[in-house]
């Protein structure tokens, strides 16, 4: 028994912010941003909250799967930008869906959040605890971005993606997840709840901070490594993999991974040009686009892989 993705959905805010628009706020240019990252525009939440985006993506995934919200036994949201410290985004999504029979909580693994949440649901399904669950990657990093810092504010966008997974004879084949807490400060964001009892200071807002080059080096090393590990553990030849659906942080990272894996770039679909890095949402948004475009056929082997703050990383091989 394994878990199969039977439906996908996604949501991005309507507001488009182009590189040229950003160039009016910070000292940057479309040429610099597109040349270094492949990003030309991103969607930024104006009215939308993280839980709203997550719930909209979830509704579309449930519809796509032909699954009623009441069938859901577990709702997991990979996110690091919930609207509240508590409750979880997952509990807010549960309410929006009317999924009264589910247990709901968030999984915190930054940009790897969707993969980590999916792996958790998969483990519950294999253990026979649950049969039907919903996994979501949703982030609104525009709220955590210092819009005066050109080295980070050009990279991210907001959005959510979701997948319904059900117990089945085929589906997820193998996963590998990893983390290295020793390198937590390579990419981090101070908590918004740092009011201090000791000195009576009011809570301050925290912005995300990143050592871009360290993240780049880590990603191009770890992503191929964990993909190779998944292939080895599942006794799969890399040529059997039809698509590599990777975290959409930077096209140069995807290019470098393809090169290291000795695979043609056309096996690596990309959409960061339109959405930027939507953190935990990149993989499920891309998967949903491919699903709705009819690019995924039953029996296709797809490799998902992500990386992010923690540091965290993961890869998952599945049969569509
Ligand atoms: N526009 C114009 N110039 C910029 C800029 C911007 N938005 N951001 C930085 N620069 C400048 C720097 O100030 C620096 O100038 P200097 O040489 O005068 O000091 C120069 O560009 C080079 O900066 P550097 O940081 O060395 O660039 P880079 O080639 O490493 O590219 C990233 C920066 C962020 C694009 C790249 O490191 C990267 O993609 N890293 C991975 C980040 C990531 O994926 N994070 C999410 C993980 S989930």
mmCIF file of C-alpha atoms and ligand atoms in Angstrom:
data_model
loop_
_atom_site.group_PDB
_atom_site.id
_atom_site.type_symbol
_atom_site.label_atom_id
_atom_site.label_comp_id
_atom_site.label_asym_id
_atom_site.label_seq_id
_atom_site.Cartn_x
_atom_site.Cartn_y
_atom_site.Cartn_z
ATOM 1 C CA UNK A 1 0.000 0.000 0.000
ATOM 2 C CA UNK A 2 1.223 3.478 -0.866
ATOM 3 C CA UNK A 3 -0.263 6.960 -1.329
ATOM 4 C CA UNK A 4 -1.272 8.394 -4.711
ATOM 5 C CA UNK A 5 -1.816 12.018 -5.674
ATOM 6 C CA UNK A 6 -5.341 12.018 -7.112
ATOM 7 C CA UNK A 7 -5.866 15.757 -7.539
ATOM 8 C CA UNK A 8 -3.975 19.063 -7.520
ATOM 9 C CA UNK A 9 -4.839 22.738 -7.188
ATOM 10 C CA UNK A 10 -3.105 26.079 -6.849
ATOM 11 C CA UNK A 11 -3.744 29.742 -6.202
ATOM 12 C CA UNK A 12 -1.663 32.870 -6.808
ATOM 13 C CA UNK A 13 -2.653 36.460 -6.019
ATOM 14 C CA UNK A 14 -3.903 38.628 -8.877
ATOM 15 C CA UNK A 15 -1.391 41.461 -8.326
ATOM 16 C CA UNK A 16 1.585 41.141 -10.687
ATOM 17 C CA UNK A 17 4.810 42.938 -9.745
ATOM 18 C CA UNK A 18 7.312 43.087 -12.598
ATOM 19 C CA UNK A 19 11.068 43.509 -12.320
ATOM 20 C CA UNK A 20 10.693 46.992 -13.792
ATOM 21 C CA UNK A 21 8.295 47.907 -11.003
ATOM 22 C CA UNK A 22 10.803 46.677 -8.402
ATOM 23 C CA UNK A 23 13.478 48.778 -10.075
ATOM 24 C CA UNK A 24 11.448 51.809 -8.988
ATOM 25 C CA UNK A 25 11.722 50.734 -5.328
ATOM 26 C CA UNK A 26 15.319 49.452 -5.060
ATOM 27 C CA UNK A 27 18.491 49.864 -7.119
ATOM 28 C CA UNK A 28 18.065 46.907 -9.493
ATOM 29 C CA UNK A 29 17.067 46.112 -13.072
ATOM 30 C CA UNK A 30 15.102 43.570 -15.086
ATOM 31 C CA UNK A 31 18.396 42.579 -16.710
ATOM 32 C CA UNK A 32 20.086 41.813 -13.352
ATOM 33 C CA UNK A 33 17.149 39.924 -11.847
ATOM 34 C CA UNK A 34 16.241 37.901 -14.951
ATOM 35 C CA UNK A 35 19.903 37.203 -15.761
ATOM 36 C CA UNK A 36 20.764 35.913 -12.270
ATOM 37 C CA UNK A 37 17.508 34.154 -11.410
ATOM 38 C CA UNK A 38 15.205 33.696 -14.424
ATOM 39 C CA UNK A 39 12.491 35.642 -12.579
ATOM 40 C CA UNK A 40 10.642 38.350 -14.540
ATOM 41 C CA UNK A 41 7.623 38.916 -12.347
ATOM 42 C CA UNK A 42 5.988 37.645 -9.155
ATOM 43 C CA UNK A 43 2.510 37.668 -7.621
ATOM 44 C CA UNK A 44 2.161 39.646 -4.405
ATOM 45 C CA UNK A 45 -0.714 39.267 -1.953
ATOM 46 C CA UNK A 46 -2.633 42.494 -1.387
ATOM 47 C CA UNK A 47 -5.897 41.309 0.125
ATOM 48 C CA UNK A 48 -5.014 37.619 0.367
ATOM 49 C CA UNK A 49 -3.799 35.958 3.552
ATOM 50 C CA UNK A 50 -1.706 32.771 3.638
ATOM 51 C CA UNK A 51 -4.689 30.729 4.827
ATOM 52 C CA UNK A 52 -6.934 32.181 2.097
ATOM 53 C CA UNK A 53 -4.449 31.203 -0.616
ATOM 54 C CA UNK A 54 -4.011 27.760 0.961
ATOM 55 C CA UNK A 55 -7.771 27.186 1.170
ATOM 56 C CA UNK A 56 -8.336 28.286 -2.448
ATOM 57 C CA UNK A 57 -5.611 25.910 -3.664
ATOM 58 C CA UNK A 58 -7.135 23.159 -1.513
ATOM 59 C CA UNK A 59 -10.652 23.687 -2.907
ATOM 60 C CA UNK A 60 -9.281 23.353 -6.441
ATOM 61 C CA UNK A 61 -7.357 20.198 -5.502
ATOM 62 C CA UNK A 62 -10.436 18.610 -3.913
ATOM 63 C CA UNK A 63 -12.496 19.432 -7.007
ATOM 64 C CA UNK A 64 -9.789 18.036 -9.272
ATOM 65 C CA UNK A 65 -9.658 14.855 -7.159
ATOM 66 C CA UNK A 66 -13.438 14.497 -6.943
ATOM 67 C CA UNK A 67 -13.040 14.263 -3.162
ATOM 68 C CA UNK A 68 -15.431 15.664 -0.579
ATOM 69 C CA UNK A 69 -13.827 17.741 2.203
ATOM 70 C CA UNK A 70 -15.467 15.490 4.801
ATOM 71 C CA UNK A 71 -13.471 12.521 3.491
ATOM 72 C CA UNK A 72 -10.220 14.174 4.592
ATOM 73 C CA UNK A 73 -8.586 12.629 7.647
ATOM 74 C CA UNK A 74 -5.419 14.739 7.715
ATOM 75 C CA UNK A 75 -4.637 18.262 6.500
ATOM 76 C CA UNK A 76 -0.982 19.295 6.515
ATOM 77 C CA UNK A 77 0.252 22.709 5.452
ATOM 78 C CA UNK A 78 3.932 23.285 4.737
ATOM 79 C CA UNK A 79 4.371 26.968 5.587
ATOM 80 C CA UNK A 80 6.588 29.408 7.443
ATOM 81 C CA UNK A 81 4.455 32.489 6.957
ATOM 82 C CA UNK A 82 1.144 31.740 8.619
ATOM 83 C CA UNK A 83 -1.137 34.642 9.388
ATOM 84 C CA UNK A 84 -1.036 33.826 13.099
ATOM 85 C CA UNK A 85 1.598 32.249 15.355
ATOM 86 C CA UNK A 86 -1.331 30.104 16.363
ATOM 87 C CA UNK A 87 -3.646 28.632 15.298
ATOM 88 C CA UNK A 88 -2.039 26.852 12.367
ATOM 89 C CA UNK A 89 -2.819 27.677 8.750
ATOM 90 C CA UNK A 90 -4.040 24.076 8.492
ATOM 91 C CA UNK A 91 -6.773 24.673 11.106
ATOM 92 C CA UNK A 92 -7.912 27.787 9.237
ATOM 93 C CA UNK A 93 -7.996 25.769 5.997
ATOM 94 C CA UNK A 94 -9.978 23.033 7.740
ATOM 95 C CA UNK A 95 -12.612 25.606 8.702
ATOM 96 C CA UNK A 96 -12.725 27.130 5.207
ATOM 97 C CA UNK A 97 -13.224 23.692 3.645
ATOM 98 C CA UNK A 98 -15.656 22.340 6.232
ATOM 99 C CA UNK A 99 -13.361 19.337 6.647
ATOM 100 C CA UNK A 100 -14.764 18.414 10.042
ATOM 101 C CA UNK A 101 -13.320 14.893 10.163
ATOM 102 C CA UNK A 102 -9.691 15.893 9.664
ATOM 103 C CA UNK A 103 -6.777 16.465 12.009
ATOM 104 C CA UNK A 104 -4.973 19.633 10.891
ATOM 105 C CA UNK A 105 -1.540 21.065 11.591
ATOM 106 C CA UNK A 106 1.388 22.837 9.928
ATOM 107 C CA UNK A 107 4.808 21.508 9.009
ATOM 108 C CA UNK A 108 7.697 23.986 9.251
ATOM 109 C CA UNK A 109 10.458 23.283 6.744
ATOM 110 C CA UNK A 110 10.528 26.552 4.771
ATOM 111 C CA UNK A 111 10.837 25.980 1.017
ATOM 112 C CA UNK A 112 10.989 22.187 1.588
ATOM 113 C CA UNK A 113 7.655 22.383 3.435
ATOM 114 C CA UNK A 114 5.467 20.768 0.790
ATOM 115 C CA UNK A 115 7.832 17.808 0.427
ATOM 116 C CA UNK A 116 8.168 17.333 4.187
ATOM 117 C CA UNK A 117 4.379 17.537 4.642
ATOM 118 C CA UNK A 118 3.789 15.089 1.789
ATOM 119 C CA UNK A 119 6.325 12.687 3.273
ATOM 120 C CA UNK A 120 4.517 12.865 6.625
ATOM 121 C CA UNK A 121 1.133 12.132 5.056
ATOM 122 C CA UNK A 122 2.674 9.278 3.081
ATOM 123 C CA UNK A 123 4.060 7.728 6.282
ATOM 124 C CA UNK A 124 0.618 7.880 7.920
ATOM 125 C CA UNK A 125 -0.969 6.244 4.860
ATOM 126 C CA UNK A 126 1.613 3.440 4.746
ATOM 127 C CA UNK A 127 1.172 2.864 8.472
ATOM 128 C CA UNK A 128 -2.566 2.424 7.893
ATOM 129 C CA UNK A 129 -3.461 5.358 10.154
ATOM 130 C CA UNK A 130 -5.172 7.461 7.453
ATOM 131 C CA UNK A 131 -6.433 6.740 3.938
ATOM 132 C CA UNK A 132 -7.143 10.203 2.555
ATOM 133 C CA UNK A 133 -5.300 13.429 3.214
ATOM 134 C CA UNK A 134 -4.576 16.876 1.872
ATOM 135 C CA UNK A 135 -1.121 18.387 1.665
ATOM 136 C CA UNK A 136 -0.553 22.071 0.928
ATOM 137 C CA UNK A 137 2.475 24.294 0.394
ATOM 138 C CA UNK A 138 1.541 27.934 1.067
ATOM 139 C CA UNK A 139 3.635 31.004 1.740
ATOM 140 C CA UNK A 140 3.315 34.758 1.743
ATOM 141 C CA UNK A 141 6.955 35.763 2.020
ATOM 142 C CA UNK A 142 6.167 39.310 0.881
ATOM 143 C CA UNK A 143 5.134 39.864 4.523
ATOM 144 C CA UNK A 144 8.570 38.795 5.756
ATOM 145 C CA UNK A 145 10.577 40.612 3.097
ATOM 146 C CA UNK A 146 12.550 43.773 3.699
ATOM 147 C CA UNK A 147 11.489 45.735 0.626
ATOM 148 C CA UNK A 148 14.591 47.937 0.988
ATOM 149 C CA UNK A 149 16.944 44.960 0.589
ATOM 150 C CA UNK A 150 17.554 44.381 -3.120
ATOM 151 C CA UNK A 151 19.489 41.168 -2.494
ATOM 152 C CA UNK A 152 16.363 39.366 -1.235
ATOM 153 C CA UNK A 153 13.231 41.306 -2.217
ATOM 154 C CA UNK A 154 13.604 40.511 -5.922
ATOM 155 C CA UNK A 155 13.534 36.742 -5.361
ATOM 156 C CA UNK A 156 10.239 35.867 -3.739
ATOM 157 C CA UNK A 157 6.530 35.761 -4.551
ATOM 158 C CA UNK A 158 3.331 34.613 -2.838
ATOM 159 C CA UNK A 159 1.137 31.596 -3.601
ATOM 160 C CA UNK A 160 -0.170 28.174 -2.625
ATOM 161 C CA UNK A 161 -0.371 24.707 -4.143
ATOM 162 C CA UNK A 162 -2.179 21.599 -2.902
ATOM 163 C CA UNK A 163 -2.515 17.883 -3.555
ATOM 164 C CA UNK A 164 -5.001 15.263 -2.374
ATOM 165 C CA UNK A 165 -3.399 11.920 -1.575
ATOM 166 C CA UNK A 166 -5.228 8.636 -1.156
ATOM 167 C CA UNK A 167 -4.189 5.099 -0.225
ATOM 168 C CA UNK A 168 -3.615 3.123 -3.445
ATOM 169 C CA UNK A 169 -1.557 0.289 -4.936
ATOM 170 C CA UNK A 170 0.723 2.677 -6.856
ATOM 171 C CA UNK A 171 1.837 6.271 -6.366
ATOM 172 C CA UNK A 172 4.695 7.450 -4.180
ATOM 173 C CA UNK A 173 7.671 5.139 -4.568
ATOM 174 C CA UNK A 174 10.480 6.503 -2.431
ATOM 175 C CA UNK A 175 11.438 9.650 -0.553
ATOM 176 C CA UNK A 176 14.558 11.043 1.086
ATOM 177 C CA UNK A 177 14.384 14.030 3.441
ATOM 178 C CA UNK A 178 17.288 15.701 5.208
ATOM 179 C CA UNK A 179 18.162 18.617 7.434
ATOM 180 C CA UNK A 180 21.273 20.296 8.804
ATOM 181 C CA UNK A 181 20.403 22.499 11.751
ATOM 182 C CA UNK A 182 24.040 23.539 12.145
ATOM 183 C CA UNK A 183 23.511 25.804 9.155
ATOM 184 C CA UNK A 184 20.285 27.435 10.353
ATOM 185 C CA UNK A 185 21.674 30.960 9.975
ATOM 186 C CA UNK A 186 22.362 30.703 6.221
ATOM 187 C CA UNK A 187 18.707 31.532 5.616
ATOM 188 C CA UNK A 188 16.553 32.723 8.476
ATOM 189 C CA UNK A 189 13.835 35.084 9.609
ATOM 190 C CA UNK A 190 13.560 36.493 13.127
ATOM 191 C CA UNK A 191 10.255 35.648 14.779
ATOM 192 C CA UNK A 192 7.642 38.363 14.763
ATOM 193 C CA UNK A 193 6.889 37.605 18.409
ATOM 194 C CA UNK A 194 10.080 38.848 20.007
ATOM 195 C CA UNK A 195 8.525 41.065 22.638
ATOM 196 C CA UNK A 196 10.814 40.871 25.633
ATOM 197 C CA UNK A 197 9.714 40.358 29.236
ATOM 198 C CA UNK A 198 13.162 41.373 30.457
ATOM 199 C CA UNK A 199 13.388 44.843 28.908
ATOM 200 C CA UNK A 200 9.710 45.492 28.228
ATOM 201 C CA UNK A 201 10.291 46.158 24.508
ATOM 202 C CA UNK A 202 7.344 45.966 22.144
ATOM 203 C CA UNK A 203 7.325 43.125 19.573
ATOM 204 C CA UNK A 204 9.316 43.940 16.460
ATOM 205 C CA UNK A 205 8.928 42.791 12.917
ATOM 206 C CA UNK A 206 11.534 40.369 11.626
ATOM 207 C CA UNK A 207 12.743 40.218 8.050
ATOM 208 C CA UNK A 208 14.236 37.287 6.236
ATOM 209 C CA UNK A 209 17.984 37.228 5.927
ATOM 210 C CA UNK A 210 19.970 35.142 3.456
ATOM 211 C CA UNK A 211 23.504 34.340 2.422
ATOM 212 C CA UNK A 212 22.618 33.886 -1.254
ATOM 213 C CA UNK A 213 25.863 32.312 -2.385
ATOM 214 C CA UNK A 214 25.856 29.750 0.444
ATOM 215 C CA UNK A 215 22.273 28.781 -0.417
ATOM 216 C CA UNK A 216 23.232 28.469 -4.076
ATOM 217 C CA UNK A 217 26.202 26.178 -3.339
ATOM 218 C CA UNK A 218 24.161 24.077 -0.906
ATOM 219 C CA UNK A 219 21.307 23.626 -3.397
ATOM 220 C CA UNK A 220 23.386 22.556 -6.393
ATOM 221 C CA UNK A 221 25.157 19.966 -4.219
ATOM 222 C CA UNK A 222 22.306 18.604 -2.081
ATOM 223 C CA UNK A 223 19.544 18.371 -4.684
ATOM 224 C CA UNK A 224 21.441 16.001 -7.043
ATOM 225 C CA UNK A 225 22.686 14.038 -4.008
ATOM 226 C CA UNK A 226 19.229 13.341 -2.611
ATOM 227 C CA UNK A 227 17.816 12.598 -6.076
ATOM 228 C CA UNK A 228 20.575 10.009 -6.593
ATOM 229 C CA UNK A 229 19.788 8.526 -3.187
ATOM 230 C CA UNK A 230 16.089 8.171 -4.040
ATOM 231 C CA UNK A 231 16.960 6.536 -7.374
ATOM 232 C CA UNK A 232 19.349 4.130 -5.689
ATOM 233 C CA UNK A 233 16.957 3.196 -2.895
ATOM 234 C CA UNK A 234 14.112 2.593 -5.345
ATOM 235 C CA UNK A 235 16.323 0.750 -7.838
ATOM 236 C CA UNK A 236 15.296 3.220 -10.547
ATOM 237 C CA UNK A 237 17.335 4.183 -13.609
ATOM 238 C CA UNK A 238 17.455 7.971 -14.007
ATOM 239 C CA UNK A 239 16.349 7.584 -17.637
ATOM 240 C CA UNK A 240 12.993 6.274 -16.357
ATOM 241 C CA UNK A 241 12.240 9.685 -14.814
ATOM 242 C CA UNK A 242 10.115 11.756 -17.192
ATOM 243 C CA UNK A 243 10.170 15.052 -15.297
ATOM 244 C CA UNK A 244 12.170 16.587 -12.468
ATOM 245 C CA UNK A 245 9.848 19.017 -10.704
ATOM 246 C CA UNK A 246 12.282 21.075 -8.652
ATOM 247 C CA UNK A 247 11.879 23.951 -6.221
ATOM 248 C CA UNK A 248 11.604 27.075 -8.377
ATOM 249 C CA UNK A 249 14.143 29.364 -6.688
ATOM 250 C CA UNK A 250 16.469 30.164 -9.549
ATOM 251 C CA UNK A 251 16.835 28.856 -13.100
ATOM 252 C CA UNK A 252 20.629 28.705 -12.698
ATOM 253 C CA UNK A 253 20.203 26.262 -9.797
ATOM 254 C CA UNK A 254 17.893 24.089 -11.928
ATOM 255 C CA UNK A 255 20.361 24.247 -14.827
ATOM 256 C CA UNK A 256 23.269 23.239 -12.569
ATOM 257 C CA UNK A 257 21.267 20.330 -11.125
ATOM 258 C CA UNK A 258 20.345 19.107 -14.619
ATOM 259 C CA UNK A 259 24.013 19.249 -15.601
ATOM 260 C CA UNK A 260 25.123 17.328 -12.520
ATOM 261 C CA UNK A 261 22.467 14.683 -13.153
ATOM 262 C CA UNK A 262 23.490 14.567 -16.850
ATOM 263 C CA UNK A 263 19.868 15.023 -17.880
ATOM 264 C CA UNK A 264 18.469 17.292 -20.622
ATOM 265 C CA UNK A 265 17.023 20.594 -19.406
ATOM 266 C CA UNK A 266 13.678 19.904 -21.106
ATOM 267 C CA UNK A 267 12.992 17.302 -18.391
ATOM 268 C CA UNK A 268 13.036 20.188 -15.881
ATOM 269 C CA UNK A 269 9.856 22.265 -16.234
ATOM 270 C CA UNK A 270 10.160 25.812 -14.857
ATOM 271 C CA UNK A 271 7.779 28.648 -14.050
ATOM 272 C CA UNK A 272 9.803 30.937 -11.749
ATOM 273 C CA UNK A 273 9.722 33.470 -14.607
ATOM 274 C CA UNK A 274 6.085 34.201 -13.721
ATOM 275 C CA UNK A 275 5.863 33.606 -9.959
ATOM 276 C CA UNK A 276 9.349 33.997 -8.472
ATOM 277 C CA UNK A 277 10.208 31.775 -5.524
ATOM 278 C CA UNK A 278 6.922 31.083 -3.713
ATOM 279 C CA UNK A 279 8.751 29.029 -1.041
ATOM 280 C CA UNK A 280 6.769 25.908 -0.015
ATOM 281 C CA UNK A 281 4.329 26.532 -2.866
ATOM 282 C CA UNK A 282 6.671 26.241 -5.864
ATOM 283 C CA UNK A 283 6.580 22.455 -6.275
ATOM 284 C CA UNK A 284 2.788 21.993 -5.917
ATOM 285 C CA UNK A 285 2.027 25.027 -8.124
ATOM 286 C CA UNK A 286 4.238 23.639 -10.887
ATOM 287 C CA UNK A 287 2.797 20.149 -10.438
ATOM 288 C CA UNK A 288 -0.716 21.551 -10.699
ATOM 289 C CA UNK A 289 0.121 23.477 -13.874
ATOM 290 C CA UNK A 290 1.547 20.334 -15.467
ATOM 291 C CA UNK A 291 -1.442 18.270 -14.348
ATOM 292 C CA UNK A 292 -3.950 20.739 -15.776
ATOM 293 C CA UNK A 293 -2.001 21.044 -19.034
ATOM 294 C CA UNK A 294 -2.289 17.234 -19.403
ATOM 295 C CA UNK A 295 1.496 16.773 -19.333
ATOM 296 C CA UNK A 296 1.351 14.051 -16.673
ATOM 297 C CA UNK A 297 0.210 10.624 -17.918
ATOM 298 C CA UNK A 298 -0.691 7.602 -15.801
ATOM 299 C CA UNK A 299 2.472 5.595 -15.185
ATOM 300 C CA UNK A 300 4.855 8.549 -15.664
ATOM 301 C CA UNK A 301 7.680 8.649 -13.129
ATOM 302 C CA UNK A 302 8.122 12.120 -11.672
ATOM 303 C CA UNK A 303 10.859 13.277 -9.306
ATOM 304 C CA UNK A 304 10.001 16.132 -6.940
ATOM 305 C CA UNK A 305 12.797 17.894 -5.075
ATOM 306 C CA UNK A 306 13.145 20.936 -2.859
ATOM 307 C CA UNK A 307 15.517 22.711 -0.527
ATOM 308 C CA UNK A 308 15.348 25.603 1.863
ATOM 309 C CA UNK A 309 15.941 27.115 5.267
ATOM 310 C CA UNK A 310 16.845 24.811 8.116
ATOM 311 C CA UNK A 311 18.784 23.884 6.114
ATOM 312 C CA UNK A 312 16.361 21.319 4.745
ATOM 313 C CA UNK A 313 16.131 19.302 1.543
ATOM 314 C CA UNK A 314 14.233 16.390 0.091
ATOM 315 C CA UNK A 315 13.313 14.377 -2.995
ATOM 316 C CA UNK A 316 10.364 12.147 -3.773
ATOM 317 C CA UNK A 317 9.842 9.756 -6.675
ATOM 318 C CA UNK A 318 6.271 9.018 -7.648
ATOM 319 C CA UNK A 319 4.307 7.247 -10.309
ATOM 320 C CA UNK A 320 1.521 9.423 -11.667
HETATM 321 N N1 LIG B 1 20.066 44.092 -8.333
HETATM 322 C C1 LIG B 1 21.284 44.543 -8.705
HETATM 323 N N2 LIG B 1 22.399 44.192 -8.059
HETATM 324 C C2 LIG B 1 22.282 43.369 -7.009
HETATM 325 C C3 LIG B 1 21.052 42.870 -6.574
HETATM 326 C C4 LIG B 1 19.908 43.267 -7.279
HETATM 327 N N3 LIG B 1 18.676 42.844 -6.954
HETATM 328 N N4 LIG B 1 21.251 42.061 -5.513
HETATM 329 C C5 LIG B 1 22.569 42.050 -5.280
HETATM 330 N N5 LIG B 1 23.193 42.844 -6.175
HETATM 331 C C6 LIG B 1 24.617 43.121 -6.305
HETATM 332 C C7 LIG B 1 25.395 42.920 -5.032
HETATM 333 O O1 LIG B 1 25.312 44.052 -4.203
HETATM 334 C C8 LIG B 1 26.779 42.675 -5.554
HETATM 335 O O2 LIG B 1 27.346 43.928 -5.861
HETATM 336 P P1 LIG B 1 28.908 44.192 -5.589
HETATM 337 O O3 LIG B 1 29.636 43.194 -6.462
HETATM 338 O O4 LIG B 1 29.072 45.603 -6.013
HETATM 339 O O5 LIG B 1 29.111 43.933 -4.124
HETATM 340 C C9 LIG B 1 26.543 41.950 -6.879
HETATM 341 O O6 LIG B 1 25.184 42.218 -7.240
HETATM 342 C C10 LIG B 1 26.771 40.469 -6.801
HETATM 343 O O7 LIG B 1 26.069 39.981 -5.681
HETATM 344 P P2 LIG B 1 26.099 38.465 -5.329
HETATM 345 O O8 LIG B 1 25.321 38.249 -4.070
HETATM 346 O O9 LIG B 1 27.517 37.971 -5.380
HETATM 347 O O10 LIG B 1 25.312 37.864 -6.564
HETATM 348 P P3 LIG B 1 25.096 36.368 -6.958
HETATM 349 O O11 LIG B 1 25.647 36.122 -8.311
HETATM 350 O O12 LIG B 1 25.479 35.426 -5.857
HETATM 351 O O13 LIG B 1 23.523 36.315 -7.109
HETATM 352 C C11 LIG B 1 21.601 35.516 -5.938
HETATM 353 C C12 LIG B 1 22.710 36.559 -5.989
HETATM 354 C C13 LIG B 1 20.776 35.790 -4.687
HETATM 355 C C14 LIG B 1 20.726 35.656 -7.168
HETATM 356 C C15 LIG B 1 22.239 34.091 -5.891
HETATM 357 O O14 LIG B 1 23.220 34.032 -4.904
HETATM 358 C C16 LIG B 1 21.205 33.042 -5.632
HETATM 359 O O15 LIG B 1 20.325 32.822 -6.419
HETATM 360 N N6 LIG B 1 21.304 32.330 -4.487
HETATM 361 C C17 LIG B 1 20.303 31.370 -4.095
HETATM 362 C C18 LIG B 1 19.208 32.084 -3.372
HETATM 363 C C19 LIG B 1 17.973 31.269 -3.199
HETATM 364 O O16 LIG B 1 17.622 30.483 -4.032
HETATM 365 N N7 LIG B 1 17.295 31.466 -2.069
HETATM 366 C C20 LIG B 1 16.093 30.793 -1.752
HETATM 367 C C21 LIG B 1 16.371 29.460 -1.189
HETATM 368 S S1 LIG B 1 14.936 28.579 -0.845
#
